[in-house]
């Protein structure tokens, strides 16, 4: 008998925050979060960090490259270099900013967004660790914590969030409907 699997994900709402339309930024966020630290500090080591929605113990899962010996410091430097290449520079606020010109108008965008999540201790602590990791890179992250019923009705259903940290139970080996 297979036990249910909890998968915690950070979902991005491109309609709420246009920053999430940039694939380089999404990759920087993914690489900037120390998922192993969350497993250690929040789940006491009882979990596995994954980079896609399919858990490694599911039949359909194939990990092409499981060998990554890059240190955390090297990963952070690479993320910062990629963001700089994309035009993000540390501003006076202490956060990354990008200046664009559209129709002879200069606009400066601060790399900031909010994470909405439930008030469960595991979610709140995970959100705080994500905020710390991304702040170290120069991203400003605000955390909005909601009671689970309110989160479902006032945030998830109307899609009123920049990013959503939420967990889903996957019961069936081949049914990932809950993630989508």
Coordinates of N, CA, C and O in Angstrom, one line a residue:
X1 N 0.8 -1.2 0.0 CA 0.0 0.0 0.0 C 0.9 1.2 0.0 O 1.7 1.4 0.9
X2 N 0.7 2.1 -1.0 CA 1.5 3.3 -1.1 C 0.9 4.4 -0.2 O -0.3 4.6 -0.1
X3 N 1.7 5.0 0.6 CA 1.3 6.1 1.4 C 1.2 7.4 0.6 O 1.9 7.6 -0.4
X4 N 0.3 8.3 1.0 CA 0.2 9.5 0.3 C 1.4 10.3 0.4 O 2.2 10.3 1.4
X5 N 1.7 11.1 -0.6 CA 2.9 12.0 -0.7 C 2.5 13.4 -0.6 O 1.6 13.9 -1.4
X6 N 3.1 14.2 0.3 CA 2.9 15.6 0.3 C 3.9 16.3 -0.6 O 5.1 16.0 -0.5
X7 N 3.5 17.2 -1.4 CA 4.4 18.0 -2.3 C 4.1 19.4 -2.0 O 3.0 19.9 -2.2
X8 N 5.1 20.1 -1.5 CA 5.0 21.6 -1.3 C 5.6 22.3 -2.4 O 6.7 22.0 -2.8
X9 N 4.9 23.3 -2.9 CA 5.3 24.0 -4.2 C 5.1 25.5 -4.0 O 4.3 25.9 -3.2
X10 N 5.9 26.2 -4.7 CA 5.8 27.7 -4.8 C 5.2 27.9 -6.2 O 5.9 27.7 -7.2
X11 N 3.9 28.4 -6.2 CA 3.2 28.6 -7.5 C 3.3 30.1 -7.8 O 3.1 31.0 -6.9
X12 N 3.6 30.5 -9.0 CA 3.7 31.9 -9.4 C 2.5 32.3 -10.2 O 2.1 31.6 -11.1
X13 N 2.0 33.5 -9.9 CA 0.8 34.0 -10.6 C 1.3 35.1 -11.6 O 1.5 36.3 -11.1
X14 N 1.5 34.8 -12.8 CA 2.0 35.7 -13.8 C 1.0 36.9 -14.1 O 1.3 38.0 -14.5
X15 N -0.3 36.6 -13.9 CA -1.3 37.6 -14.1 C -1.3 38.7 -13.0 O -1.7 39.8 -13.2
X16 N -0.9 38.3 -11.8 CA -0.8 39.2 -10.6 C 0.5 40.0 -10.6 O 0.5 41.1 -10.2
X17 N 1.6 39.3 -11.0 CA 2.9 40.0 -10.9 C 3.6 39.6 -12.2 O 4.0 38.5 -12.4
X18 N 3.8 40.6 -13.1 CA 4.4 40.4 -14.4 C 5.9 40.0 -14.3 O 6.4 39.4 -15.3
X19 N 6.5 40.1 -13.2 CA 7.9 39.6 -13.0 C 8.0 38.1 -13.3 O 9.0 37.7 -13.8
X20 N 7.0 37.4 -13.0 CA 7.0 35.9 -13.2 C 6.9 35.5 -14.6 O 6.8 34.3 -14.9
X21 N 6.8 36.4 -15.6 CA 6.8 36.0 -17.0 C 8.2 35.8 -17.5 O 8.4 35.3 -18.6
X22 N 9.2 36.3 -16.7 CA 10.6 36.2 -17.1 C 11.2 34.8 -16.6 O 11.3 34.6 -15.4
X23 N 11.5 34.0 -17.6 CA 12.0 32.6 -17.2 C 13.3 32.7 -16.5 O 13.6 31.8 -15.6
X24 N 14.2 33.6 -16.8 CA 15.5 33.8 -16.1 C 15.2 34.1 -14.6 O 15.9 33.6 -13.7
X25 N 14.2 34.9 -14.3 CA 13.9 35.3 -12.9 C 13.4 34.0 -12.2 O 13.7 33.8 -11.0
X26 N 12.5 33.3 -12.8 CA 12.0 32.1 -12.2 C 13.1 31.1 -11.9 O 13.1 30.5 -10.8
X27 N 14.0 30.9 -12.8 CA 15.2 30.1 -12.6 C 16.0 30.6 -11.4 O 16.5 29.8 -10.6
X28 N 16.2 31.9 -11.3 CA 17.0 32.5 -10.3 C 16.3 32.2 -8.9 O 17.0 31.9 -7.9
X29 N 15.0 32.4 -8.9 CA 14.3 32.1 -7.6 C 14.4 30.6 -7.3 O 14.7 30.3 -6.1
X30 N 14.2 29.7 -8.2 CA 14.4 28.3 -8.0 C 15.8 27.9 -7.5 O 15.9 27.2 -6.5
X31 N 16.8 28.5 -8.1 CA 18.2 28.2 -7.7 C 18.5 28.9 -6.4 O 19.4 28.4 -5.7
X32 N 17.9 30.0 -6.2 CA 18.3 30.8 -5.0 C 17.7 30.2 -3.7 O 18.2 30.6 -2.6
X33 N 16.7 29.4 -3.8 CA 16.1 28.8 -2.6 C 16.9 27.5 -2.2 O 17.0 26.6 -3.0
X34 N 17.3 27.5 -1.0 CA 18.0 26.3 -0.5 C 17.0 25.3 0.0 O 16.6 25.3 1.2
X35 N 16.5 24.4 -0.9 CA 15.5 23.5 -0.6 C 15.9 22.5 0.5 O 15.2 22.0 1.3
X36 N 17.2 22.1 0.4 CA 17.7 21.1 1.4 C 17.7 21.7 2.8 O 17.5 21.0 3.8
X37 N 17.9 23.0 2.9 CA 17.8 23.7 4.2 C 16.4 23.6 4.8 O 16.2 23.4 6.0
X38 N 15.4 23.8 3.9 CA 14.0 23.7 4.3 C 13.7 22.2 4.8 O 13.1 22.0 5.8
X39 N 14.2 21.2 4.1 CA 14.0 19.8 4.5 C 14.6 19.6 5.8 O 14.0 19.0 6.7
X40 N 15.9 20.1 6.0 CA 16.5 19.9 7.3 C 15.8 20.7 8.5 O 15.6 20.1 9.5
X41 N 15.6 22.0 8.3 CA 15.1 22.8 9.4 C 13.6 22.8 9.6 O 13.2 23.0 10.7
X42 N 12.8 22.5 8.6 CA 11.4 22.5 8.8 C 10.9 21.0 8.9 O 10.0 20.8 9.8
X43 N 11.4 20.1 8.2 CA 10.9 18.7 8.2 C 11.8 17.8 8.9 O 11.6 16.6 8.9
X44 N 12.8 18.3 9.6 CA 13.8 17.5 10.4 C 14.4 16.4 9.6 O 14.6 15.3 10.1
X45 N 14.6 16.7 8.3 CA 15.2 15.7 7.4 C 14.3 14.7 6.8 O 14.7 13.8 6.0
X46 N 13.0 14.7 7.2 CA 12.0 13.7 6.6 C 11.4 14.3 5.4 O 10.2 14.6 5.3
X47 N 12.2 14.4 4.3 CA 11.7 14.9 3.1 C 12.8 14.8 2.0 O 14.0 14.5 2.3
X48 N 12.4 15.1 0.8 CA 13.4 15.2 -0.3 C 13.1 16.4 -1.1 O 12.0 16.7 -1.4
X49 N 14.2 17.2 -1.4 CA 14.0 18.4 -2.2 C 13.9 18.0 -3.7 O 14.7 17.2 -4.1
X50 N 12.9 18.5 -4.4 CA 12.8 18.2 -5.8 C 12.7 19.6 -6.6 O 12.3 20.6 -6.0
X51 N 12.9 19.5 -7.9 CA 12.8 20.7 -8.7 C 11.7 20.6 -9.7 O 11.7 21.5 -10.6
X52 N 10.9 19.7 -9.6 CA 9.7 19.5 -10.5 C 8.6 18.9 -9.7 O 8.8 18.4 -8.6
X53 N 7.4 18.9 -10.3 CA 6.2 18.4 -9.5 C 6.1 16.9 -9.3 O 5.3 16.4 -8.6
X54 N 7.0 16.1 -9.9 CA 6.9 14.7 -9.8 C 7.9 14.2 -8.7 O 9.1 14.3 -8.9
X55 N 7.4 13.6 -7.6 CA 8.3 13.1 -6.6 C 9.2 11.9 -7.1 O 8.7 11.2 -8.0
X56 N 10.4 11.8 -6.6 CA 11.3 10.8 -7.1 C 10.8 9.3 -6.9 O 11.3 8.4 -7.6
X57 N 9.9 9.1 -6.0 CA 9.5 7.7 -5.8 C 8.3 7.3 -6.6 O 7.8 6.2 -6.5
X58 N 7.8 8.2 -7.5 CA 6.8 7.8 -8.4 C 7.3 7.1 -9.6 O 8.4 7.3 -10.1
X59 N 6.5 6.2 -10.2 CA 7.0 5.4 -11.3 C 7.4 6.2 -12.5 O 8.4 5.8 -13.2
X60 N 6.8 7.3 -12.8 CA 7.1 8.0 -14.0 C 8.3 8.9 -13.8 O 8.8 9.5 -14.8
X61 N 8.9 9.0 -12.7 CA 10.0 9.9 -12.4 C 11.3 9.4 -13.0 O 11.7 8.3 -12.8
X62 N 12.0 10.3 -13.6 CA 13.4 10.0 -14.1 C 14.2 11.2 -13.9 O 13.9 12.3 -14.3
X63 N 15.3 11.1 -13.1 CA 16.2 12.2 -12.9 C 17.4 12.0 -13.8 O 18.1 11.0 -13.8
X64 N 17.5 13.0 -14.7 CA 18.5 12.9 -15.7 C 19.9 13.1 -15.2 O 20.9 12.5 -15.5
X65 N 20.0 14.1 -14.3 CA 21.3 14.5 -13.7 C 21.2 14.7 -12.2 O 20.9 15.7 -11.8
X66 N 21.5 13.6 -11.5 CA 21.3 13.7 -10.0 C 22.6 14.1 -9.4 O 22.7 14.3 -8.2
X67 N 23.7 14.3 -10.2 CA 25.0 14.7 -9.6 C 25.2 16.2 -9.8 O 25.5 16.6 -10.9
X68 N 25.0 16.9 -8.7 CA 25.3 18.3 -8.7 C 26.2 18.6 -7.5 O 25.7 18.6 -6.4
X69 N 27.4 18.9 -7.8 CA 28.4 19.1 -6.7 C 28.7 20.6 -6.5 O 29.7 20.9 -5.9
X70 N 27.8 21.4 -7.0 CA 28.0 22.9 -6.9 C 27.7 23.3 -5.5 O 26.7 22.9 -4.9
X71 N 28.6 24.1 -4.9 CA 28.4 24.5 -3.5 C 27.3 25.6 -3.5 O 27.0 26.2 -4.5
X72 N 26.8 25.8 -2.4 CA 25.7 26.8 -2.2 C 26.3 28.2 -2.6 O 25.6 29.0 -3.3
X73 N 27.5 28.5 -2.2 CA 28.1 29.8 -2.6 C 28.2 30.0 -4.1 O 28.0 31.1 -4.6
X74 N 28.7 28.9 -4.8 CA 28.8 29.0 -6.2 C 27.5 29.2 -6.9 O 27.3 29.9 -7.8
X75 N 26.4 28.5 -6.3 CA 25.1 28.7 -6.9 C 24.6 30.1 -6.8 O 24.1 30.7 -7.7
X76 N 24.8 30.7 -5.6 CA 24.4 32.1 -5.3 C 25.1 33.0 -6.3 O 24.5 33.9 -6.9
X77 N 26.4 32.9 -6.4 CA 27.2 33.7 -7.4 C 26.7 33.6 -8.8 O 26.6 34.6 -9.5
X78 N 26.4 32.4 -9.2 CA 25.9 32.2 -10.5 C 24.5 32.8 -10.7 O 24.2 33.5 -11.7
X79 N 23.6 32.7 -9.7 CA 22.3 33.4 -9.8 C 22.5 34.9 -9.9 O 21.8 35.5 -10.7
X80 N 23.4 35.4 -9.0 CA 23.6 36.9 -9.1 C 24.1 37.4 -10.4 O 23.7 38.4 -10.9
X81 N 25.0 36.6 -11.0 CA 25.6 36.9 -12.3 C 24.6 36.9 -13.4 O 24.5 37.8 -14.2
X82 N 23.7 35.9 -13.3 CA 22.6 35.8 -14.3 C 21.6 36.9 -14.2 O 21.2 37.4 -15.2
X83 N 21.3 37.3 -13.0 CA 20.4 38.4 -12.8 C 21.0 39.7 -13.3 O 20.4 40.5 -13.9
X84 N 22.3 39.9 -13.0 CA 23.0 41.1 -13.5 C 23.1 41.1 -15.0 O 22.9 42.2 -15.6
X85 N 23.3 40.0 -15.6 CA 23.2 39.9 -17.1 C 21.9 40.3 -17.6 O 21.7 40.8 -18.7
X86 N 20.8 40.0 -16.8 CA 19.4 40.3 -17.2 C 19.1 41.8 -16.9 O 17.9 42.2 -17.1
X87 N 20.0 42.5 -16.4 CA 19.8 44.0 -16.1 C 19.5 44.3 -14.7 O 19.2 45.5 -14.4
X88 N 19.5 43.4 -13.8 CA 19.2 43.7 -12.4 C 20.4 44.2 -11.7 O 21.4 43.5 -11.7
X89 N 20.3 45.3 -11.0 CA 21.4 45.9 -10.2 C 20.9 46.2 -8.8 O 19.8 46.6 -8.6
X90 N 21.9 46.1 -7.9 CA 21.5 46.5 -6.5 C 21.2 48.0 -6.4 O 22.1 48.8 -6.7
X91 N 20.1 48.3 -5.9 CA 19.7 49.7 -5.8 C 19.9 50.3 -4.4 O 20.4 49.6 -3.5
X92 N 19.6 51.5 -4.2 CA 19.8 52.1 -2.9 C 19.0 51.5 -1.8 O 19.3 51.6 -0.6
X93 N 17.9 50.9 -2.2 CA 17.0 50.2 -1.2 C 17.6 49.0 -0.6 O 17.1 48.4 0.4
X94 N 18.7 48.5 -1.3 CA 19.3 47.2 -0.8 C 18.8 46.0 -1.6 O 19.2 44.9 -1.3
X95 N 17.8 46.3 -2.5 CA 17.2 45.2 -3.3 C 17.6 45.5 -4.8 O 17.9 46.6 -5.2
X96 N 17.5 44.4 -5.6 CA 17.7 44.5 -7.0 C 16.7 45.3 -7.7 O 15.5 45.2 -7.4
X97 N 17.2 46.1 -8.6 CA 16.3 47.0 -9.4 C 16.7 46.9 -10.9 O 17.8 46.6 -11.2
X98 N 15.7 47.2 -11.7 CA 15.9 47.1 -13.2 C 15.3 48.4 -13.8 O 14.1 48.6 -13.5
X99 N 16.1 49.1 -14.6 CA 15.5 50.3 -15.2 C 15.3 50.0 -16.7 O 16.1 49.4 -17.4
X100 N 14.1 50.3 -17.1 CA 13.7 50.1 -18.5 C 13.2 51.4 -19.1 O 12.8 52.3 -18.4
X101 N 13.3 51.5 -20.4 CA 12.8 52.7 -21.1 C 11.8 52.3 -22.1 O 12.0 51.4 -22.9
X102 N 10.6 52.9 -22.0 CA 9.5 52.6 -22.8 C 8.9 53.9 -23.3 O 8.4 54.7 -22.5
X103 N 8.9 54.1 -24.6 CA 8.4 55.4 -25.2 C 9.0 56.6 -24.5 O 8.3 57.5 -24.1
X104 N 10.3 56.6 -24.4 CA 11.1 57.7 -23.8 C 10.8 57.9 -22.3 O 11.2 58.9 -21.8
X105 N 10.2 57.0 -21.7 CA 9.9 57.1 -20.3 C 10.7 56.0 -19.5 O 10.7 54.9 -19.9
X106 N 11.5 56.5 -18.5 CA 12.3 55.6 -17.7 C 11.4 55.1 -16.6 O 10.7 55.8 -15.9
X107 N 11.5 53.7 -16.3 CA 10.8 53.1 -15.2 C 11.8 52.2 -14.5 O 12.5 51.4 -15.1
X108 N 11.7 52.3 -13.2 CA 12.6 51.4 -12.4 C 11.7 50.4 -11.6 O 10.7 50.8 -11.0
X109 N 12.0 49.2 -11.8 CA 11.2 48.1 -11.1 C 12.1 47.5 -10.0 O 13.2 47.1 -10.3
X110 N 11.6 47.4 -8.8 CA 12.3 46.7 -7.7 C 11.9 45.2 -7.8 O 10.7 44.9 -8.1
X111 N 12.8 44.3 -7.6 CA 12.6 42.9 -7.7 C 11.9 42.5 -6.3 O 12.6 42.2 -5.4
X112 N 10.6 42.6 -6.3 CA 9.9 42.3 -5.1 C 8.6 41.6 -5.4 O 8.0 41.9 -6.5
X113 N 8.2 40.8 -4.5 CA 6.9 40.1 -4.6 C 6.5 39.5 -3.2 O 7.3 39.6 -2.3
X114 N 5.3 39.1 -3.2 CA 4.8 38.5 -1.9 C 4.6 37.0 -2.1 O 4.3 36.5 -3.2
X115 N 4.7 36.3 -1.0 CA 4.4 34.9 -0.9 C 3.2 34.7 0.0 O 3.3 35.1 1.2
X116 N 2.1 34.2 -0.5 CA 0.9 33.9 0.4 C 1.0 32.5 0.8 O 1.3 31.6 -0.1
X117 N 0.6 32.2 2.0 CA 0.7 30.8 2.5 C -0.3 30.6 3.7 O -0.8 31.6 4.2
X118 N -0.4 29.4 4.1 CA -1.3 29.0 5.2 C -0.5 29.2 6.5 O 0.7 29.4 6.5
X119 N -1.3 29.3 7.6 CA -0.7 29.5 8.9 C -0.1 28.3 9.6 O 0.2 28.3 10.8
X120 N 0.0 27.2 8.9 CA 0.6 26.0 9.4 C 2.0 26.3 9.7 O 2.7 26.9 8.9
X121 N 2.6 25.8 10.9 CA 4.0 26.1 11.2 C 5.0 25.7 10.1 O 5.9 26.5 9.9
X122 N 4.8 24.6 9.4 CA 5.7 24.2 8.4 C 5.7 25.1 7.2 O 6.8 25.4 6.6
X123 N 4.5 25.6 6.8 CA 4.4 26.6 5.7 C 5.0 27.9 6.1 O 5.8 28.5 5.3
X124 N 4.7 28.4 7.3 CA 5.2 29.7 7.8 C 6.8 29.7 7.9 O 7.4 30.6 7.4
X125 N 7.3 28.6 8.4 CA 8.7 28.5 8.6 C 9.4 28.4 7.2 O 10.5 29.0 7.0
X126 N 8.8 27.6 6.3 CA 9.4 27.5 5.0 C 9.4 28.8 4.3 O 10.4 29.2 3.6
X127 N 8.3 29.6 4.4 CA 8.2 30.9 3.7 C 9.3 31.8 4.3 O 9.9 32.6 3.5
X128 N 9.6 31.8 5.6 CA 10.6 32.6 6.2 C 12.0 32.2 5.6 O 12.8 33.1 5.4
X129 N 12.3 30.9 5.5 CA 13.5 30.5 5.0 C 13.7 30.9 3.5 O 14.8 31.3 3.1
X130 N 12.6 30.8 2.7 CA 12.7 31.3 1.3 C 12.9 32.7 1.3 O 13.8 33.2 0.5
X131 N 12.3 33.5 2.1 CA 12.5 35.0 2.2 C 14.0 35.3 2.5 O 14.6 36.1 1.8
X132 N 14.6 34.6 3.5 CA 16.0 34.8 3.8 C 16.9 34.5 2.6 O 17.8 35.2 2.3
X133 N 16.6 33.3 2.0 CA 17.5 32.9 0.9 C 17.4 33.9 -0.3 O 18.5 34.3 -0.9
X134 N 16.2 34.4 -0.6 CA 16.1 35.3 -1.7 C 16.6 36.7 -1.3 O 17.1 37.5 -2.2
X135 N 16.5 37.1 -0.1 CA 17.0 38.4 0.4 C 18.5 38.4 0.2 O 19.1 39.5 -0.1
X136 N 19.2 37.3 0.4 CA 20.6 37.2 0.3 C 21.0 37.5 -1.2 O 22.2 37.9 -1.4
X137 N 20.1 37.3 -2.1 CA 20.4 37.5 -3.5 C 20.1 38.9 -3.9 O 20.6 39.5 -4.8
X138 N 19.1 39.6 -3.1 CA 18.7 40.9 -3.4 C 17.3 41.1 -3.7 O 16.8 42.1 -4.2
X139 N 16.5 40.0 -3.5 CA 15.1 40.1 -3.8 C 14.3 40.4 -2.5 O 14.6 39.9 -1.4
X140 N 13.3 41.3 -2.7 CA 12.5 41.7 -1.5 C 11.2 40.8 -1.5 O 10.5 40.8 -2.5
X141 N 11.0 40.1 -0.5 CA 9.9 39.1 -0.4 C 9.1 39.5 0.9 O 9.6 39.5 2.0
X142 N 7.8 39.7 0.7 CA 6.9 39.9 1.8 C 6.1 38.6 2.0 O 5.7 38.0 1.0
X143 N 5.8 38.2 3.2 CA 5.0 37.0 3.5 C 3.7 37.4 4.0 O 3.6 38.2 4.9
X144 N 2.7 36.8 3.4 CA 1.3 37.0 3.8 C 0.7 35.6 4.3 O 0.7 34.7 3.5
X145 N 0.4 35.6 5.6 CA 0.0 34.3 6.2 C -1.5 34.4 6.4 O -2.0 35.3 7.0
X146 N -2.2 33.3 6.0 CA -3.7 33.2 6.2 C -4.1 31.9 6.9 O -3.4 30.9 6.7
X147 N -5.2 32.0 7.5 CA -5.9 30.8 8.0 C -6.3 30.0 6.8 O -6.7 30.6 5.8
X148 N -6.2 28.6 6.8 CA -6.3 27.8 5.6 C -7.6 28.0 4.9 O -7.7 28.2 3.7
X149 N -8.7 28.1 5.6 CA -10.0 28.3 5.0 C -10.1 29.7 4.3 O -10.6 29.8 3.2
X150 N -9.5 30.7 4.9 CA -9.5 32.0 4.3 C -8.5 32.0 3.1 O -8.8 32.7 2.1
X151 N -7.4 31.3 3.2 CA -6.5 31.2 2.1 C -7.2 30.6 0.9 O -7.1 31.2 -0.2
X152 N -7.9 29.6 1.1 CA -8.6 28.9 0.0 C -9.7 29.8 -0.7 O -9.7 30.0 -1.9
X153 N -10.5 30.5 0.2 CA -11.6 31.3 -0.3 C -11.2 32.7 -0.8 O -11.7 33.2 -1.8
X154 N -10.3 33.4 -0.1 CA -9.9 34.8 -0.4 C -8.7 34.9 -1.2 O -8.4 36.0 -1.8
X155 N -7.9 33.9 -1.3 CA -6.6 34.1 -2.0 C -6.5 33.1 -3.2 O -6.3 33.5 -4.4
X156 N -6.6 31.8 -3.0 CA -6.4 30.8 -4.0 C -7.5 30.9 -5.1 O -7.3 31.0 -6.3
X157 N -8.8 30.8 -4.6 CA -9.9 30.7 -5.5 C -9.9 32.0 -6.5 O -10.0 31.8 -7.7
X158 N -9.8 33.2 -5.9 CA -9.8 34.4 -6.9 C -8.4 34.7 -7.5 O -8.3 35.6 -8.2
X159 N -7.4 33.8 -7.1 CA -6.1 34.0 -7.6 C -5.5 35.3 -7.3 O -4.9 36.0 -8.1
X160 N -5.6 35.7 -6.0 CA -5.1 37.0 -5.5 C -3.8 36.8 -4.8 O -3.8 36.9 -3.6
X161 N -2.8 36.4 -5.5 CA -1.5 36.2 -4.9 C -0.4 36.4 -5.9 O -0.7 36.2 -7.1
X162 N 0.8 36.8 -5.5 CA 1.9 36.9 -6.4 C 2.5 35.5 -6.5 O 2.6 34.9 -7.6
X163 N 2.9 34.9 -5.4 CA 3.4 33.6 -5.3 C 2.6 32.9 -4.2 O 2.3 33.5 -3.2
X164 N 2.4 31.6 -4.3 CA 1.6 30.8 -3.3 C 2.5 29.6 -2.9 O 2.9 28.9 -3.7
X165 N 2.7 29.6 -1.6 CA 3.4 28.4 -1.0 C 2.3 27.5 -0.4 O 1.7 27.9 0.5
X166 N 2.2 26.3 -1.0 CA 1.1 25.5 -0.6 C 1.4 24.0 -0.8 O 2.3 23.7 -1.6
X167 N 0.8 23.1 -0.1 CA 1.1 21.7 -0.2 C -0.1 21.0 -0.8 O -1.3 21.4 -0.6
X168 N 0.1 19.9 -1.5 CA -0.9 19.0 -2.0 C -0.6 17.6 -1.7 O 0.6 17.2 -1.7
X169 N -1.6 16.8 -1.5 CA -1.4 15.4 -1.3 C -1.6 14.7 -2.6 O -2.6 14.9 -3.3
X170 N -0.6 13.8 -3.0 CA -0.7 13.0 -4.2 C -0.9 11.6 -3.7 O 0.0 11.0 -3.1
X171 N -2.1 11.0 -4.0 CA -2.4 9.7 -3.5 C -2.1 8.6 -4.6 O -1.8 7.5 -4.2
X172 N -2.3 8.9 -5.8 CA -2.2 7.9 -6.9 C -0.9 8.1 -7.6 O -0.5 9.2 -8.0
X173 N -0.3 7.0 -8.0 CA 1.0 7.0 -8.6 C 1.0 7.9 -9.9 O 2.0 8.5 -10.2
X174 N -0.1 7.9 -10.7 CA 0.0 8.5 -12.0 C -0.9 9.8 -12.0 O -1.0 10.4 -13.0
X175 N -1.6 10.1 -10.9 CA -2.5 11.3 -11.0 C -1.9 12.5 -10.3 O -1.9 12.5 -9.1
X176 N -1.4 13.4 -11.1 CA -0.8 14.6 -10.5 C -1.8 15.8 -10.6 O -1.4 17.0 -10.6
X177 N -3.1 15.5 -10.7 CA -4.1 16.6 -10.9 C -4.0 17.6 -9.8 O -4.2 18.8 -10.0
X178 N -3.8 17.2 -8.6 CA -3.7 18.1 -7.4 C -2.7 19.2 -7.6 O -2.9 20.3 -7.2
X179 N -1.6 18.9 -8.3 CA -0.5 19.9 -8.5 C -1.0 20.9 -9.5 O -0.6 22.1 -9.4
X180 N -1.7 20.6 -10.5 CA -2.1 21.5 -11.5 C -3.3 22.2 -11.2 O -3.6 23.2 -11.6

